Coordinates of C-alpha atoms in Angstrom, one line a residue:
M1 CA 0.0 0.0 0.0
T2 CA 1.5 3.3 -1.1
R3 CA 1.2 6.4 0.9
R4 CA 0.1 9.6 -0.6
R5 CA 1.5 12.9 0.5
L6 CA -1.2 15.3 1.5
T7 CA -0.6 18.7 -0.1
L8 CA -2.5 21.6 1.1
P9 CA -3.7 24.3 -1.3
I10 CA -1.8 27.5 -1.2
P11 CA -4.0 30.3 -0.1
V12 CA -4.8 32.7 -2.8
A13 CA -4.1 35.7 -0.6
S14 CA -0.5 34.5 -0.1
T15 CA 0.1 34.5 -3.8
L16 CA -1.6 37.7 -4.6
G17 CA 0.0 39.6 -1.7
N18 CA -1.4 42.0 0.8
R19 CA -2.1 45.8 0.5
W20 CA 1.6 46.6 1.0
D21 CA 2.5 44.5 -2.1
W22 CA -0.1 46.3 -4.2
A23 CA 1.2 49.7 -2.9
L24 CA 4.7 48.7 -3.8
L25 CA 3.8 47.5 -7.3
P26 CA 3.7 51.0 -8.9
L27 CA 7.1 51.9 -7.5
L28 CA 8.6 48.6 -8.9
L29 CA 7.0 49.1 -12.3
A30 CA 8.1 52.7 -12.6
G31 CA 11.7 51.7 -11.7
L32 CA 11.7 48.8 -14.2
F33 CA 10.3 51.0 -17.0
G34 CA 12.8 53.7 -16.3
L35 CA 15.7 51.3 -16.4
A36 CA 14.5 49.6 -19.5
F37 CA 14.0 52.9 -21.3
A38 CA 17.5 54.2 -20.3
A39 CA 19.1 50.9 -21.3
S40 CA 17.5 51.0 -24.7
Q41 CA 18.8 54.5 -25.3
M42 CA 22.3 53.5 -24.2
A43 CA 22.4 50.8 -26.9
R44 CA 21.0 52.7 -29.9
P45 CA 22.8 52.9 -33.2
Y46 CA 25.5 55.5 -33.4
A47 CA 28.2 56.4 -35.9
L48 CA 31.5 58.1 -34.8
G49 CA 31.2 61.7 -35.8
E50 CA 27.4 61.8 -35.3
S51 CA 26.2 64.7 -33.2
I52 CA 24.0 63.7 -30.2
P53 CA 21.4 66.5 -29.7
L54 CA 21.7 68.1 -26.2
S55 CA 19.9 71.0 -24.6
L56 CA 20.1 73.3 -21.6
D57 CA 16.3 73.2 -21.2
P58 CA 15.6 72.2 -17.6
T59 CA 12.8 69.9 -18.7
V60 CA 15.3 67.4 -20.1
L61 CA 17.2 67.1 -16.7
P62 CA 15.0 64.2 -15.4
Y63 CA 16.0 62.1 -18.5
Y64 CA 19.7 63.2 -18.1
L65 CA 19.6 62.3 -14.4
L66 CA 18.2 58.9 -15.3
R67 CA 21.0 58.2 -17.7
T68 CA 23.8 59.5 -15.4
T69 CA 22.4 57.5 -12.4
L70 CA 22.2 54.3 -14.4
R71 CA 25.9 54.7 -15.5
M72 CA 26.9 55.3 -11.9
F73 CA 25.0 52.2 -10.6
L74 CA 26.5 50.0 -13.3
A75 CA 30.0 51.3 -12.4
L76 CA 29.1 50.7 -8.7
G77 CA 28.2 47.1 -9.3
A78 CA 31.4 46.5 -11.2
S79 CA 33.4 48.2 -8.4
L80 CA 31.8 45.9 -5.8
V81 CA 32.8 42.8 -7.8
F82 CA 36.3 44.1 -8.2
A83 CA 36.5 45.0 -4.5
C84 CA 35.5 41.5 -3.5
V85 CA 38.0 39.8 -5.8
F86 CA 40.8 42.1 -4.9
A87 CA 40.2 41.9 -1.1
V88 CA 40.0 38.1 -1.1
L89 CA 43.2 37.7 -3.1
A90 CA 45.2 40.4 -1.3
A91 CA 44.1 39.4 2.2
K92 CA 44.4 35.6 1.9
Y93 CA 47.5 35.2 -0.3
R94 CA 50.8 36.9 0.6
I95 CA 52.2 36.6 -2.9
A96 CA 49.1 38.2 -4.4
E97 CA 49.2 40.9 -1.8
R98 CA 52.8 41.8 -2.7
V99 CA 51.6 42.5 -6.3
L100 CA 48.0 43.7 -6.0
V101 CA 48.4 46.3 -3.2
P102 CA 51.2 48.2 -5.1
L103 CA 49.3 47.8 -8.3
L104 CA 46.2 49.4 -6.7
D105 CA 48.4 52.2 -5.5
V106 CA 49.5 52.8 -9.1
L107 CA 46.0 52.6 -10.5
Q108 CA 44.7 55.0 -7.8
S109 CA 47.4 57.5 -8.8
I110 CA 46.6 57.5 -12.5
P111 CA 44.2 60.3 -13.4
V112 CA 40.7 59.3 -14.6
L113 CA 41.3 61.2 -17.9
G114 CA 44.3 58.9 -18.4
F115 CA 42.2 55.8 -18.2
L116 CA 39.6 57.4 -20.5
S117 CA 42.0 58.3 -23.2
I118 CA 43.5 54.8 -23.2
T119 CA 40.3 52.8 -23.2
V120 CA 37.8 54.7 -25.2
T121 CA 39.1 53.6 -28.6
G122 CA 39.0 50.0 -27.5
F123 CA 35.4 50.2 -26.2
I124 CA 34.2 51.8 -29.4
A125 CA 35.9 49.1 -31.4
L126 CA 34.1 46.4 -29.4
F127 CA 30.7 47.8 -30.4
P128 CA 31.0 49.3 -33.9
G129 CA 28.0 51.3 -35.0
N130 CA 26.5 51.4 -31.6
L131 CA 26.5 54.0 -28.7
L132 CA 27.2 51.2 -26.2
G133 CA 30.9 51.4 -26.8
V134 CA 31.0 55.1 -25.7
E135 CA 28.7 54.3 -22.8
C136 CA 31.1 51.5 -21.7
A137 CA 34.0 54.0 -21.8
A138 CA 32.0 56.5 -19.6
I139 CA 31.0 53.7 -17.2
F140 CA 34.7 52.5 -17.0
A141 CA 35.8 56.1 -16.2
I142 CA 33.3 56.3 -13.3
F143 CA 34.4 52.8 -12.2
T144 CA 38.0 54.1 -11.8
S145 CA 36.7 56.8 -9.5
Q146 CA 34.8 54.3 -7.3
A147 CA 36.6 51.0 -7.2
W148 CA 39.8 51.8 -5.3
N149 CA 38.1 53.2 -2.2
M150 CA 35.8 50.1 -1.9
A151 CA 38.7 47.7 -2.5
F152 CA 40.8 49.3 0.2
S153 CA 37.8 49.3 2.6
L154 CA 37.0 45.6 2.2
Y155 CA 40.7 44.7 2.3
Q156 CA 41.2 46.6 5.5
S157 CA 38.1 45.0 7.1
M158 CA 39.2 41.4 6.1
R159 CA 42.7 42.0 7.6
T160 CA 41.2 43.3 10.9
V161 CA 38.6 40.6 11.6
P162 CA 38.7 40.0 15.4
S163 CA 40.6 36.9 16.3
E164 CA 37.7 35.4 18.3
L165 CA 35.5 35.4 15.2
G166 CA 38.3 33.7 13.2
E167 CA 38.6 31.0 15.9
A168 CA 34.8 30.5 15.8
A169 CA 35.0 30.0 12.0
A170 CA 37.8 27.5 12.5
V171 CA 35.7 25.6 15.1
F172 CA 32.8 25.4 12.8
Q173 CA 35.2 24.2 10.0
L174 CA 34.1 26.8 7.5
S175 CA 35.7 26.6 4.1
G176 CA 37.2 29.7 2.5
W177 CA 34.0 30.3 0.5
Q178 CA 31.8 29.9 3.5
R179 CA 34.1 32.0 5.7
F180 CA 33.9 34.9 3.2
W181 CA 30.1 34.9 3.0
R182 CA 29.4 34.0 6.7
L183 CA 32.1 36.0 8.4
E184 CA 34.3 38.4 6.5
L185 CA 31.8 40.1 4.2
P186 CA 29.1 40.5 7.0
F187 CA 31.8 41.9 9.3
A188 CA 32.9 44.4 6.6
M189 CA 29.4 45.2 5.5
P190 CA 28.8 48.5 7.6
G191 CA 32.1 50.0 6.5
L192 CA 31.6 48.8 2.9
L193 CA 28.2 50.3 2.6
W194 CA 29.5 53.7 3.8
N195 CA 32.3 53.5 1.3
M196 CA 29.8 52.5 -1.4
M197 CA 28.0 55.7 -0.6
M198 CA 31.3 57.7 -0.8
S199 CA 32.2 56.1 -4.1
M200 CA 28.8 56.8 -5.5
S201 CA 29.1 60.4 -4.4
G202 CA 32.7 60.7 -5.5
G203 CA 31.7 59.6 -9.0
W204 CA 29.9 62.9 -9.4
F205 CA 33.3 64.7 -9.3
F206 CA 34.3 62.9 -12.6
V207 CA 30.9 62.7 -14.2
V208 CA 31.7 65.8 -16.3
A209 CA 34.8 64.3 -17.8
S210 CA 33.2 60.8 -18.2
E211 CA 30.3 62.1 -20.2
A212 CA 32.3 64.5 -22.4
I213 CA 34.7 62.2 -24.3
S214 CA 37.3 63.2 -26.9
V215 CA 38.4 60.5 -29.5
S216 CA 39.8 60.9 -33.0
N217 CA 39.9 64.7 -32.6
Q218 CA 36.1 64.6 -32.0
S219 CA 34.1 65.5 -28.9
I220 CA 31.3 63.1 -27.9
K221 CA 28.9 64.4 -25.2
L222 CA 26.6 61.8 -23.8
P223 CA 23.2 62.8 -22.5
G224 CA 23.6 63.2 -18.7
V225 CA 24.0 65.7 -15.9
G226 CA 27.7 65.9 -16.4
S227 CA 27.4 67.0 -20.1
Y228 CA 24.7 69.4 -19.0
I229 CA 27.1 71.0 -16.5
A230 CA 29.9 71.1 -19.1
M231 CA 27.6 72.9 -21.5
A232 CA 26.4 75.3 -18.8
I233 CA 30.0 76.2 -17.9
E234 CA 30.9 76.8 -21.5
A235 CA 27.9 79.1 -21.9
R236 CA 28.5 80.7 -18.5
D237 CA 24.8 80.0 -17.8
L238 CA 24.5 80.2 -14.0
A239 CA 20.8 79.4 -14.1
A240 CA 21.5 76.1 -15.9
I241 CA 24.1 75.3 -13.3
G242 CA 21.5 75.9 -10.6
W243 CA 19.1 73.6 -12.3
A244 CA 21.8 70.9 -12.5
I245 CA 22.6 71.2 -8.8
L246 CA 18.9 70.9 -8.0
A247 CA 18.6 67.8 -10.2
M248 CA 21.7 66.3 -8.4
L249 CA 20.1 67.0 -5.0
I250 CA 16.8 65.2 -6.1
G251 CA 18.7 62.3 -7.6
I252 CA 20.8 61.9 -4.4
L253 CA 17.7 62.0 -2.2
L254 CA 16.0 59.4 -4.3
Y255 CA 18.8 56.8 -4.4
D256 CA 19.5 57.5 -0.7
Q257 CA 15.9 56.7 0.3
L258 CA 15.3 53.9 -2.2
F259 CA 18.7 52.2 -2.1
F260 CA 21.3 53.2 0.5
R261 CA 19.2 53.9 3.5
P262 CA 17.4 50.5 3.3
L263 CA 20.8 48.8 3.0
V264 CA 22.3 50.7 5.9
A265 CA 19.3 49.8 8.1
W266 CA 19.5 46.2 7.0
A267 CA 23.2 46.0 7.7
D268 CA 22.7 47.0 11.3
K269 CA 22.4 43.3 12.1
F270 CA 26.0 42.7 11.0
R271 CA 27.5 45.0 13.7
F272 CA 30.0 43.2 15.8
E273 CA 28.7 43.5 19.3
E274 CA 27.4 41.1 21.9
G275 CA 24.7 43.2 23.5
G276 CA 22.2 45.8 22.5
G277 CA 22.1 49.4 23.3
T278 CA 22.7 51.1 20.0
E279 CA 19.8 52.6 18.3
A280 CA 19.3 51.0 14.9
S281 CA 19.0 53.0 11.6
H282 CA 15.5 53.2 10.1
S283 CA 14.2 53.1 6.6
W284 CA 10.6 53.5 5.6
L285 CA 11.1 51.4 2.5
L286 CA 12.7 48.5 4.5
T287 CA 9.8 48.7 6.9
W288 CA 7.4 48.6 3.9
L289 CA 9.2 45.6 2.4
R290 CA 9.0 43.7 5.7
R291 CA 5.2 44.2 5.7
T292 CA 4.7 42.8 2.3
R293 CA 3.8 39.1 1.6
A294 CA 4.8 38.3 -1.9
V295 CA 8.0 40.3 -1.9
R296 CA 9.1 38.7 1.4
A297 CA 8.3 35.2 0.0
A298 CA 10.4 35.9 -3.1
G299 CA 13.2 37.3 -0.9
G300 CA 13.1 34.3 1.4
A301 CA 13.3 31.9 -1.6
L302 CA 16.4 33.8 -2.8
A303 CA 18.0 33.7 0.6
R304 CA 17.4 30.0 1.0
G305 CA 18.9 29.4 -2.5
A306 CA 21.9 31.4 -1.5
A307 CA 22.3 29.5 1.8
R308 CA 22.1 26.2 -0.1
S309 CA 24.8 27.4 -2.5
L310 CA 27.3 27.7 0.5
A311 CA 27.2 23.9 0.7
W312 CA 28.6 23.6 -2.8
F313 CA 32.1 24.5 -1.6
P314 CA 32.5 22.7 1.8
R315 CA 35.7 22.1 3.6
R316 CA 37.1 18.9 2.3
F317 CA 38.8 17.7 5.5
D318 CA 38.3 17.6 9.3
G319 CA 39.6 20.5 11.2
T320 CA 41.8 18.3 13.4
S321 CA 43.3 16.2 10.6
V322 CA 46.9 16.6 9.3
R323 CA 45.6 18.4 6.2
A324 CA 44.2 21.1 8.5
R325 CA 47.6 22.0 9.9
P326 CA 49.2 25.1 8.3
R327 CA 51.8 24.2 5.8
A328 CA 54.9 26.3 5.2
A329 CA 55.1 28.0 1.8
D330 CA 57.2 26.3 -0.8
P331 CA 60.4 28.3 -1.0
R332 CA 60.8 27.5 -4.7
V333 CA 57.5 29.2 -5.5
A334 CA 58.8 32.3 -3.6
R335 CA 62.1 32.3 -5.5
I336 CA 60.3 32.0 -8.8
G337 CA 58.0 34.8 -7.9
D338 CA 60.9 37.0 -6.8
A339 CA 62.8 36.2 -9.9
L340 CA 59.9 37.1 -12.2
L341 CA 59.2 40.3 -10.2
S342 CA 62.9 41.3 -10.3
G343 CA 63.0 40.6 -14.1
A344 CA 59.9 42.8 -14.7
V345 CA 61.4 45.6 -12.5
L346 CA 64.7 45.4 -14.4
L347 CA 63.0 45.6 -17.8
A348 CA 60.9 48.6 -16.5
V349 CA 64.0 50.4 -15.3
L350 CA 65.9 49.8 -18.6
W351 CA 62.9 51.1 -20.5
L352 CA 62.6 54.1 -18.2
L353 CA 66.2 55.0 -18.6
R354 CA 65.9 54.8 -22.3
F355 CA 62.8 56.9 -22.3
I356 CA 64.3 59.6 -20.0
H357 CA 67.6 59.8 -22.1
G358 CA 65.8 60.0 -25.4
E359 CA 62.7 62.0 -24.7
V360 CA 62.8 64.3 -21.7
G361 CA 66.3 64.5 -20.2
W362 CA 67.5 64.2 -16.6
H363 CA 67.2 67.9 -15.9
E364 CA 63.4 67.7 -16.6
V365 CA 63.1 64.7 -14.3
G366 CA 64.7 66.6 -11.4
H367 CA 62.4 69.6 -12.1
V368 CA 59.3 67.3 -12.0
F369 CA 60.4 65.7 -8.8
V370 CA 60.7 69.1 -7.2
L371 CA 57.2 70.0 -8.3
G372 CA 56.1 66.7 -6.9
L373 CA 57.5 67.7 -3.5
Y374 CA 55.4 70.9 -3.6
T375 CA 52.2 68.8 -4.2
L376 CA 53.3 66.3 -1.5
V377 CA 53.4 69.1 1.1
R378 CA 50.0 70.3 0.0
V379 CA 48.5 66.8 0.2
L380 CA 50.0 66.1 3.7
V381 CA 48.9 69.5 5.1
L382 CA 45.4 69.2 3.7
I383 CA 44.9 65.7 4.9
A384 CA 46.0 66.7 8.4
I385 CA 43.7 69.7 8.5
A386 CA 40.8 67.6 7.1
A387 CA 41.5 64.9 9.8
L388 CA 41.4 67.5 12.6
V389 CA 38.0 68.7 11.3
W390 CA 36.2 65.6 10.2
V391 CA 37.4 62.9 12.7
P392 CA 35.5 64.4 15.6
V393 CA 32.5 65.0 13.4
G394 CA 32.6 61.5 12.1
V395 CA 32.9 60.0 15.5
W396 CA 30.0 62.0 16.8
V397 CA 27.7 61.1 13.9
G398 CA 28.7 57.4 14.0
M399 CA 28.0 57.2 17.7
N400 CA 24.6 58.7 17.3
P401 CA 22.5 56.6 14.8
R402 CA 19.6 59.0 14.9
W403 CA 21.8 61.9 13.6
S404 CA 23.5 59.5 11.2
D405 CA 20.1 58.9 9.6
R406 CA 19.3 62.6 9.4
L407 CA 22.7 63.6 8.0
Q408 CA 23.2 60.7 5.6
A409 CA 21.7 62.4 2.6
V410 CA 23.3 65.8 3.5
A411 CA 26.7 64.2 3.6
Q412 CA 26.1 62.4 0.3
F413 CA 25.1 65.6 -1.4
L414 CA 28.1 67.5 0.0
A415 CA 30.4 64.7 -1.2
A416 CA 28.7 64.5 -4.6
F417 CA 28.8 68.2 -5.2
P418 CA 31.2 68.6 -8.1
A419 CA 34.1 70.6 -6.7
N420 CA 35.0 71.8 -10.2
L421 CA 31.9 74.0 -10.0
M422 CA 33.7 76.0 -7.3
F423 CA 36.8 76.6 -9.5
P424 CA 35.4 79.7 -11.3
V425 CA 34.4 81.2 -8.0
A426 CA 37.9 80.6 -6.7
V427 CA 39.5 82.2 -9.8
L428 CA 37.4 85.3 -9.4
F429 CA 38.1 85.5 -5.7
I430 CA 41.9 85.1 -6.1
V431 CA 42.1 87.6 -9.0
H432 CA 40.0 90.2 -7.2
W433 CA 42.0 90.0 -4.0
K434 CA 45.3 89.4 -5.7
L435 CA 46.1 86.4 -3.6
N436 CA 48.9 83.9 -4.1
P437 CA 47.7 80.9 -6.2
D438 CA 50.3 78.6 -4.6
V439 CA 48.4 78.9 -1.3
W440 CA 44.8 79.6 -2.2
L441 CA 44.4 77.1 -5.0
S442 CA 45.5 74.3 -2.6
P443 CA 42.2 73.9 -0.7
L444 CA 40.5 73.0 -4.0
M445 CA 42.5 69.7 -4.0
V446 CA 40.7 68.4 -0.9
L447 CA 37.1 69.7 -1.6
G448 CA 36.1 66.5 -3.2
T449 CA 38.3 64.0 -1.3
Q450 CA 37.9 65.1 2.4
W451 CA 34.6 63.2 2.5
Y452 CA 36.6 59.9 2.3
L453 CA 37.8 60.6 5.8
L454 CA 34.3 61.5 7.1
F455 CA 32.5 58.5 5.6
N456 CA 35.1 56.0 6.8
V457 CA 35.3 57.5 10.3
I458 CA 31.4 57.4 10.5
A459 CA 31.5 53.7 9.4
G460 CA 34.2 52.9 12.0
A461 CA 32.4 54.7 14.8
S462 CA 29.1 53.1 14.0
S463 CA 30.6 49.6 14.3
V464 CA 32.2 50.1 17.7
P465 CA 30.9 47.3 20.0
T466 CA 28.4 48.2 22.6
E467 CA 30.3 46.6 25.4
L468 CA 33.3 48.8 24.6
R469 CA 31.1 51.9 24.9
H470 CA 29.8 50.7 28.3
A471 CA 33.3 49.9 29.5
A472 CA 34.5 53.4 28.6
S473 CA 31.5 54.9 30.3
N474 CA 31.9 52.8 33.5
L475 CA 35.6 53.7 33.6
G476 CA 34.7 57.4 33.5
L477 CA 36.9 58.2 30.5
T478 CA 36.7 61.9 29.7
G479 CA 38.6 64.5 27.7
W480 CA 41.8 63.7 25.9
L481 CA 42.1 60.4 27.8
R482 CA 38.8 59.2 26.3
W483 CA 40.0 60.0 22.8
K484 CA 43.5 58.5 23.4
R485 CA 42.4 55.2 25.0
Y486 CA 39.0 54.6 23.4
L487 CA 37.7 56.7 20.5
L488 CA 40.9 57.0 18.3
P489 CA 41.9 53.3 18.6
A490 CA 38.3 52.3 17.8
V491 CA 38.1 54.3 14.5
F492 CA 41.8 54.0 13.6
P493 CA 41.6 51.3 11.0
S494 CA 38.7 53.1 9.3
F495 CA 40.6 56.4 9.5
V496 CA 43.6 54.8 7.7
T497 CA 41.4 53.5 4.9
G498 CA 39.9 57.0 4.5
A499 CA 43.3 58.7 4.6
I500 CA 44.8 56.5 2.0
T501 CA 41.9 57.0 -0.4
A502 CA 41.7 60.7 0.4
S503 CA 45.4 61.0 -0.3
G504 CA 45.2 59.3 -3.6
G505 CA 42.2 61.3 -4.6
S506 CA 43.9 64.6 -3.7
W507 CA 46.9 63.7 -6.0
N508 CA 44.4 63.0 -8.7
A509 CA 42.5 66.2 -8.0
S510 CA 45.7 68.3 -8.1
I511 CA 45.6 68.1 -11.9
V512 CA 42.5 70.2 -12.0
A513 CA 43.0 72.1 -8.8
E514 CA 46.5 73.5 -9.5
Y515 CA 45.6 74.6 -13.1
V516 CA 42.2 76.4 -13.0
S517 CA 40.6 78.4 -15.9
W518 CA 37.5 80.5 -16.2
G519 CA 37.0 82.2 -19.5
D520 CA 40.3 83.9 -20.5
T521 CA 41.7 83.8 -17.0
T522 CA 44.0 80.9 -16.0
L523 CA 45.6 80.5 -12.6
Q524 CA 48.5 78.1 -12.1
A525 CA 50.2 76.9 -8.9
N526 CA 53.6 75.3 -8.8
G527 CA 53.1 71.6 -8.5
L528 CA 53.0 68.2 -10.2
G529 CA 49.3 68.5 -11.0
S530 CA 49.7 71.8 -12.8
Y531 CA 52.6 70.4 -14.7
I532 CA 50.5 67.5 -16.0
A533 CA 47.6 69.7 -16.8
H534 CA 49.8 72.2 -18.7
M535 CA 51.5 69.4 -20.7
T536 CA 48.1 68.0 -21.5
A537 CA 47.0 71.4 -22.8
V538 CA 50.0 71.7 -25.1
G539 CA 49.9 68.0 -26.2
D540 CA 53.4 67.1 -24.9
F541 CA 52.9 63.3 -24.5
P542 CA 56.4 62.3 -23.2
R543 CA 56.2 64.9 -20.4
I544 CA 52.6 63.8 -19.7
A545 CA 53.9 60.3 -19.2
L546 CA 56.8 61.6 -17.1
G547 CA 54.4 63.6 -14.8
I548 CA 52.0 60.6 -14.4
G549 CA 55.0 58.3 -13.7
V550 CA 56.4 60.7 -11.0
M551 CA 53.0 61.0 -9.5
C552 CA 52.8 57.2 -9.2
V553 CA 56.2 57.1 -7.5
F554 CA 55.1 59.7 -4.9
V555 CA 51.8 58.0 -4.3
M556 CA 53.4 54.5 -3.9
G557 CA 56.1 55.9 -1.7
L558 CA 53.6 57.7 0.6
N559 CA 51.5 54.5 0.8
H560 CA 54.4 52.3 1.5
F561 CA 56.3 54.4 4.1
V562 CA 53.3 56.0 5.8
W563 CA 49.9 54.3 5.2
R564 CA 51.1 50.7 5.0
R565 CA 52.9 51.1 8.4
L566 CA 49.7 52.5 9.9
Y567 CA 47.8 49.5 8.4
R568 CA 50.1 47.1 10.1
L569 CA 49.7 49.1 13.4
A570 CA 45.9 48.8 13.0
E571 CA 46.1 45.1 12.4
D572 CA 48.4 44.4 15.4
R573 CA 47.0 46.7 18.1
M574 CA 43.6 47.9 17.1
H575 CA 41.5 44.7 17.4
F576 CA 38.7 44.9 19.8

């Protein structure tokens, strides 16, 4: 006799959803329609040399905002994938770390315009007769302004996972795949989300350059807020610039409320703390989603599928077996790696010597290094001043989730505000008061990069364990002793991440901050950034390459001798 399994009918109400599902439906449909329309416009036929009609009419700004936001989110997704791959390889494999971390330093120091000029021809060749090639070049340019910050953040978090959590993962015999998804990524999630917001906001700084592309002596302006701002600056239309700023504010508020705020509120459960006591972030959209029936069912099915996928890569041996014991690295592999690296360095040095002797001369190299020292002093002084201002603010905001919720959109807007819109004002101010450009152009370097410090410190302060806060309160720590023994050590790893990205961003921003123009007036400060900008304007490619190479040397030296040492200090002494 066979048994029949009794299957109960699924209630119709559970499949149709409740009133919250029906209220959410128009929002989902509007979002899908907007994405589909913008994507179809990005892939339309296009021939190189064809003029794309653009307008300064404010009524076209919603469409331009949609196109720009889609590019930035596509770049953000690619940056997240890159950050995960980089952080895993660099944090888990010493050989990979020796190559990837210096490589990321080099990539961070290369200007966005340098990436764009190199890659745009290749992207156009991939999609002949289609606008998608130019769109991919613009997305890649935005990617280069977002990826490095997120990669450094995730790498720092994976290197500073508390030892007790690592021991728990070993006791539960988690494989490398399971450890990443169950421990390392959740532990890094609060800081990673704040850095995603910073990367999204920082992309606005380069959106003008990414949407106005020059190739084959032709200028291609893609529909977007960046190209709208570029046209408004060319026409000196202050009203159009005001409309662009308003459109940016609306766009930031929308993706803050519909994307980042729900993620930040959801990520509160990943905070590393044993007890309650911290007020969680709130999101009306997340509360709305939790009240739905159909959406929660679909989300639960996806979560169960993701949980089952963790079993696909289990640990292949028992945690107490011989295979579980750490094995010493094969010295032959290290020797081969060192030999290959030495050979590559030798070839690079020989090529560099030939390039210097044949193209620019040693006197020019010395001159450029002196200019690099000027820019180095500006970067260090500005980072120090920004730290004195924003570390206390970031600690206060991160320790007060209620204010964190209120100031999140404001901080994103300030970080997203294109600092190059302030350059004309600076030129008029300096010319009117006859000020020294070497001094008064310097603050422009840090206008768009100081927010890396603020966002990272907020992320570090918001993830401080509750028991540590209670311990500091019970011990009666006040004044400088409270900062020295409790607050500064707690946010130090996040501060280092923000400082290294702010430093790299300041070097990049020096190219436009030390060489500023408004109409017929041009101001130039002595420095490496102005040297690169000037040589770009006159088209001297050997000296452009020399300037970028010297900038890479300074950025890598600063990272190696200053920031890497602080990283190791954070790993050794700053664990909770």
